[in-house]
Short mmCIF file of N, CA and C in Angstrom, two decimals:
data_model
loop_
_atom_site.label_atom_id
_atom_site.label_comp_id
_atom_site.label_asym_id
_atom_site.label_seq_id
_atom_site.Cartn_x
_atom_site.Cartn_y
_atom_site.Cartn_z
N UNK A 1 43.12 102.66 95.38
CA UNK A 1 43.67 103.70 96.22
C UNK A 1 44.46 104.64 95.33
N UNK A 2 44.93 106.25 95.49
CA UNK A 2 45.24 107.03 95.09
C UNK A 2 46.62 107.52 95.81
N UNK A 3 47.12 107.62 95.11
CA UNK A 3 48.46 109.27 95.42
C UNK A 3 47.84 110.08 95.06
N UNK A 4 47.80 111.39 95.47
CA UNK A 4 47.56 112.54 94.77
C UNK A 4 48.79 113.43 95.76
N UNK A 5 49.45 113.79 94.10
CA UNK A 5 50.80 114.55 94.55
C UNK A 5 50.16 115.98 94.11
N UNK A 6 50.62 116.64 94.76
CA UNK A 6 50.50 118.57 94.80
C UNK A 6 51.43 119.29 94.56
N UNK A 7 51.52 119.50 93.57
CA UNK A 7 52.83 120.28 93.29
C UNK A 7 52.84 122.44 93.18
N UNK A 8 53.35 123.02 94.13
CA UNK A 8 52.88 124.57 93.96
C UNK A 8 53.54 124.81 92.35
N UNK A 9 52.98 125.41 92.30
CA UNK A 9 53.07 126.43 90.80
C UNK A 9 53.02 127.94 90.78
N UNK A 10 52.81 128.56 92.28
CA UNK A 10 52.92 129.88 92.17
C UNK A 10 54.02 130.01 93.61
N UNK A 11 53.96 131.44 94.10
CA UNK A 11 54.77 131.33 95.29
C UNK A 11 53.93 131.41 96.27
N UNK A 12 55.01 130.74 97.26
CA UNK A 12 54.18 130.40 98.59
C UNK A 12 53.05 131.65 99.24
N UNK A 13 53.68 132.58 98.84
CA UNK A 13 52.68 133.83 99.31
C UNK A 13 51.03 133.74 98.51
N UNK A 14 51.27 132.90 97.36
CA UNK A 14 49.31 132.62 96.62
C UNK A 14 49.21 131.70 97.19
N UNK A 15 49.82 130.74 97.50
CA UNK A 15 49.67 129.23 98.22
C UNK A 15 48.85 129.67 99.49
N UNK A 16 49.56 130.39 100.25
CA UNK A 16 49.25 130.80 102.10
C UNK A 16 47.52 131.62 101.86
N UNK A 17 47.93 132.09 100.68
CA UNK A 17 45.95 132.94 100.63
C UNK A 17 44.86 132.06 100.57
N UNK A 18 45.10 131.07 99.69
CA UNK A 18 44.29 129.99 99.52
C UNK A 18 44.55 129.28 100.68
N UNK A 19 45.15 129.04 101.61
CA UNK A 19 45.49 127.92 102.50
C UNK A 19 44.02 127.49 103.50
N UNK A 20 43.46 128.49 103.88
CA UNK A 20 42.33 128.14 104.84
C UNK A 20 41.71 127.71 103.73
N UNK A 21 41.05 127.81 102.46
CA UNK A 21 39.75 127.23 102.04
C UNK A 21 40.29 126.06 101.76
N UNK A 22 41.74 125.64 100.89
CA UNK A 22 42.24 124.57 100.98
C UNK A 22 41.85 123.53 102.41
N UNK A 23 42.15 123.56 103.55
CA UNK A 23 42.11 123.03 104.78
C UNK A 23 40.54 122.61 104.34
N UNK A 24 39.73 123.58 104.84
CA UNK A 24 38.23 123.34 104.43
C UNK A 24 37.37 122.42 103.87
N UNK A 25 38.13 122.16 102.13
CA UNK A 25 37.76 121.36 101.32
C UNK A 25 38.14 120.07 101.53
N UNK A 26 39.81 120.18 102.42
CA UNK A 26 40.44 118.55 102.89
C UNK A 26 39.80 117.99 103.61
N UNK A 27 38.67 118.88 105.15
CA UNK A 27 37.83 118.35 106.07
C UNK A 27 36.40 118.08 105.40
N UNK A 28 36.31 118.71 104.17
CA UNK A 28 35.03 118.08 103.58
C UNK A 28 35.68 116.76 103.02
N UNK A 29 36.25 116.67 102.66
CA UNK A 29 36.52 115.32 101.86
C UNK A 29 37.23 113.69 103.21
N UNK A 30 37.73 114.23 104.23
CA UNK A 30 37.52 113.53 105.18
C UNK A 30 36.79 112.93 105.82
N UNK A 31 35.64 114.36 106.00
CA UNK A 31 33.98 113.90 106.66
C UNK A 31 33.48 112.91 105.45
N UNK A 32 33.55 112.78 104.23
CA UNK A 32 33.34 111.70 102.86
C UNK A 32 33.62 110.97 102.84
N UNK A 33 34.91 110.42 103.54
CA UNK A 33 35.64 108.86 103.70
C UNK A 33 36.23 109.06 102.56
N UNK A 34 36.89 110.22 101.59
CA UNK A 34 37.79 110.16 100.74
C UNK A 34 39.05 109.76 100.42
N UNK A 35 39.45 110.87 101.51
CA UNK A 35 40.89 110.88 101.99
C UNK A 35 41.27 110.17 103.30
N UNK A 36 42.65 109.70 103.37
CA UNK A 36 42.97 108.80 104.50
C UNK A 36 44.05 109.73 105.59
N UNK A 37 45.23 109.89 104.59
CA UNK A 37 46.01 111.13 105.00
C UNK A 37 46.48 111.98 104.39
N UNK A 38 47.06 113.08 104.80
CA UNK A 38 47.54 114.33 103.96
C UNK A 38 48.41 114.70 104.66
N UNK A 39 49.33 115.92 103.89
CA UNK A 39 50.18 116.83 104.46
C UNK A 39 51.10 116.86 103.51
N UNK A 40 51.80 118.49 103.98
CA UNK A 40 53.07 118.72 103.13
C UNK A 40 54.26 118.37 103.17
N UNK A 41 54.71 118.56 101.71
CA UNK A 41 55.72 118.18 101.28
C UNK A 41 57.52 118.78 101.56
N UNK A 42 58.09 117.95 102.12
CA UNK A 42 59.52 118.33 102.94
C UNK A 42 60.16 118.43 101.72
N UNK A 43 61.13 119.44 101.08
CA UNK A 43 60.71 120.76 101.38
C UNK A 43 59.37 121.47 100.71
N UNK A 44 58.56 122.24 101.22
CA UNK A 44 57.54 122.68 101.01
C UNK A 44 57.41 123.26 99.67
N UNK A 45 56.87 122.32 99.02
CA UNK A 45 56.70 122.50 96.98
C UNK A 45 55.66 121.94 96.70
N UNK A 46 54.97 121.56 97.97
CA UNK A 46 53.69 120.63 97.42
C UNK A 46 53.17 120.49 98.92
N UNK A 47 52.22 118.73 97.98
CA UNK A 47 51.79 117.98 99.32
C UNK A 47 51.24 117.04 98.99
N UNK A 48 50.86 115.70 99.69
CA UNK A 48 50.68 114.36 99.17
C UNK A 48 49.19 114.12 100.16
N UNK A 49 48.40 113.37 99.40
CA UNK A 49 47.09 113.27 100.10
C UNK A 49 46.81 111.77 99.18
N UNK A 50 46.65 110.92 100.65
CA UNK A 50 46.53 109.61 99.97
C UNK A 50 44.47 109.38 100.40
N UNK A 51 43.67 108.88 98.97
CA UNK A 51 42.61 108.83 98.56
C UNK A 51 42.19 107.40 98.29
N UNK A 52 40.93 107.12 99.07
CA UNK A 52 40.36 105.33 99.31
C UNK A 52 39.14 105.29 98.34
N UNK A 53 38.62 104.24 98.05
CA UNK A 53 37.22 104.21 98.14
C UNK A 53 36.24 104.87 97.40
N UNK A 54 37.34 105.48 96.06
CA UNK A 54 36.57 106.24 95.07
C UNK A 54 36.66 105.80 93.63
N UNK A 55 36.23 106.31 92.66
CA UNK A 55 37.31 105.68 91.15
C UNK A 55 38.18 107.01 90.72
N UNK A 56 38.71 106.73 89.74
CA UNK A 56 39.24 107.56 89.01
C UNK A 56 38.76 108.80 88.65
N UNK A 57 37.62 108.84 88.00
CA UNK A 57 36.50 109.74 87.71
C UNK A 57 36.42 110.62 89.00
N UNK A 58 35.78 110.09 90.19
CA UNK A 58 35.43 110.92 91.25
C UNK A 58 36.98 112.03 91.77
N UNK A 59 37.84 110.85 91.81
CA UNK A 59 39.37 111.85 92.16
C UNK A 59 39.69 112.95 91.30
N UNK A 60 39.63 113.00 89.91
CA UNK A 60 39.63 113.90 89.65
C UNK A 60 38.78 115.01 89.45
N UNK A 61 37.51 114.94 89.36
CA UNK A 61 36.23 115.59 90.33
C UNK A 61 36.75 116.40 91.16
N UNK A 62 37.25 115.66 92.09
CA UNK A 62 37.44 116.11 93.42
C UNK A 62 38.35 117.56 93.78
N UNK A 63 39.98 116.46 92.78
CA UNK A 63 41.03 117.57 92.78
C UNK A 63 40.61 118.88 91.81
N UNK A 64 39.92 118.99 91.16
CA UNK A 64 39.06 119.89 90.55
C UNK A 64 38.87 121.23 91.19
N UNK A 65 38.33 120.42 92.25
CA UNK A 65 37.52 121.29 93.10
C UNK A 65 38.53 121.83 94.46
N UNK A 66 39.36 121.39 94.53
CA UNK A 66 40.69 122.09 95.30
C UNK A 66 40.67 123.56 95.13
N UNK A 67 40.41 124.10 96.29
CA UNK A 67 40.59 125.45 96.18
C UNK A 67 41.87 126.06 95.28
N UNK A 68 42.93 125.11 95.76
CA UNK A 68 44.47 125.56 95.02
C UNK A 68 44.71 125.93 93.94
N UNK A 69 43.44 124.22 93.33
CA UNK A 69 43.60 124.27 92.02
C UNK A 69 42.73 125.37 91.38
N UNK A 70 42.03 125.77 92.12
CA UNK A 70 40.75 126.88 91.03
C UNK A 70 41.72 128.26 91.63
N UNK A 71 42.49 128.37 92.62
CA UNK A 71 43.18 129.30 92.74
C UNK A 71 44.48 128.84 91.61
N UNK A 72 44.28 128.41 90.81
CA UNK A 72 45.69 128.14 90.27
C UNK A 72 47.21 128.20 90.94
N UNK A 73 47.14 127.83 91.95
CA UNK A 73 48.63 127.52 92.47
C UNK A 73 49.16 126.17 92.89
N UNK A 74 48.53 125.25 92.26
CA UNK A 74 49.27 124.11 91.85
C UNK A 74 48.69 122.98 90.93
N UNK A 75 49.04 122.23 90.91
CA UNK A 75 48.36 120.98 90.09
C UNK A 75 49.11 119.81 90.90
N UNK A 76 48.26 118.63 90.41
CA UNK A 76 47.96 117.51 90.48
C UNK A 76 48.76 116.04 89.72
N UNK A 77 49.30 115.12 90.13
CA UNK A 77 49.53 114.20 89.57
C UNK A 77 49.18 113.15 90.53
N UNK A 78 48.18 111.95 89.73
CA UNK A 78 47.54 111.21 90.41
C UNK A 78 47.75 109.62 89.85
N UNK A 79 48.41 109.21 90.82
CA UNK A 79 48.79 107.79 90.53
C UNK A 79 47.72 106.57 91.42
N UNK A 80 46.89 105.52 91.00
CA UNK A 80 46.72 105.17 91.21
C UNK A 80 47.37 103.48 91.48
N UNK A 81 47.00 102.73 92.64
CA UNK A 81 47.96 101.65 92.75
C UNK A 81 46.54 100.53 93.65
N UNK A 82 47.10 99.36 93.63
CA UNK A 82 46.37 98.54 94.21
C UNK A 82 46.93 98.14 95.88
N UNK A 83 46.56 98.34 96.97
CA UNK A 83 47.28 98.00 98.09
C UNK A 83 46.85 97.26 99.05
N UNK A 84 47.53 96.14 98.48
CA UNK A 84 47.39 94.33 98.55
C UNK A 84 47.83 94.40 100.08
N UNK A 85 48.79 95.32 101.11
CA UNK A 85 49.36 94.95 101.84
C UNK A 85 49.52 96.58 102.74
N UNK A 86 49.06 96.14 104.00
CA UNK A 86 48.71 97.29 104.76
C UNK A 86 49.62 96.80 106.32
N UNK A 87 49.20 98.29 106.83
CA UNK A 87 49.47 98.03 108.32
C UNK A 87 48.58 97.69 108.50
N UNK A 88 48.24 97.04 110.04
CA UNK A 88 47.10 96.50 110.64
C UNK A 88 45.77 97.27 110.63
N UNK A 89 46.41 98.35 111.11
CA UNK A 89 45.37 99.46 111.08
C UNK A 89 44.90 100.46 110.16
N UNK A 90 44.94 99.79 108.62
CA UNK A 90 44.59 100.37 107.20
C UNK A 90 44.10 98.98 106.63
N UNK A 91 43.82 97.96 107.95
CA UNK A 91 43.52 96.53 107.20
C UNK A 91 41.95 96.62 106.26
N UNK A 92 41.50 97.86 106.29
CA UNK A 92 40.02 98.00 105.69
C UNK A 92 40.37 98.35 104.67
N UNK A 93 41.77 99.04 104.04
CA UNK A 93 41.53 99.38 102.85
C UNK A 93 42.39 98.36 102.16
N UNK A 94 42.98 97.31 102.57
CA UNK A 94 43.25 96.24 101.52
C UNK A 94 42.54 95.50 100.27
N UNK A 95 43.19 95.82 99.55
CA UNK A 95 42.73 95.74 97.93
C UNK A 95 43.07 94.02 97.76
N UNK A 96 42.57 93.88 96.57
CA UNK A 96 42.82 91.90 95.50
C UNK A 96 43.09 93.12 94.50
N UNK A 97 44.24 92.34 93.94
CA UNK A 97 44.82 92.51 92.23
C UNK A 97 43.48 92.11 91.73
N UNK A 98 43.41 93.02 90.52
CA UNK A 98 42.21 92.65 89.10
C UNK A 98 42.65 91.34 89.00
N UNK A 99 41.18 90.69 88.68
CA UNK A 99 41.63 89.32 87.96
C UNK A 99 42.25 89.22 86.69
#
């Protein structure tokens, strides 16, 4: 499983231009079984979009292809983690530690 943190890099006024194709690319990657959830960041400097079911390789592929990012108004930091322990209702994406 993935973090993918969003951090803006320009002002909110390049952010808001890009914002619909942004949306766009999040519902393509939903309809994919990529992403689980998203949304922005309190206070608004970013945004966090948590990512299932892919590797490493494909995530950054992906964030690549972020409108934001080809609009250059933000970047990416992507932490990956293993998540051994869920709510009930994320019980599909429970992970085993590497052996």
């Amino acid at each position: 499983m993935f973090v993918l943190e969003l951090t803006y890099t320009a002002p909110l006024e390049r952010v808001d231009a890009a914002l619909q194709d942004h949306v766009e690319w999040l519902d393509k990657e939903y309809a994919a079984g990529h992403f689980i959830a998203s949304g922005r960041k309190n206070p608004r400097n970013g945004g966090v979009i948590l990512a299932a079911g892919i590797d490493r390789a494909a995530v950054e592929k992906i964030t690549a292809a972020d409108p934001f990012v080809v609009a250059g108004v933000c970047e990416y930091r992507i932490t990956e983690f293993v998540a051994t322990k869920t709510a009930p209702a994320l019980e599909g994406y429970r992970e085993q530690p590497p052996s």
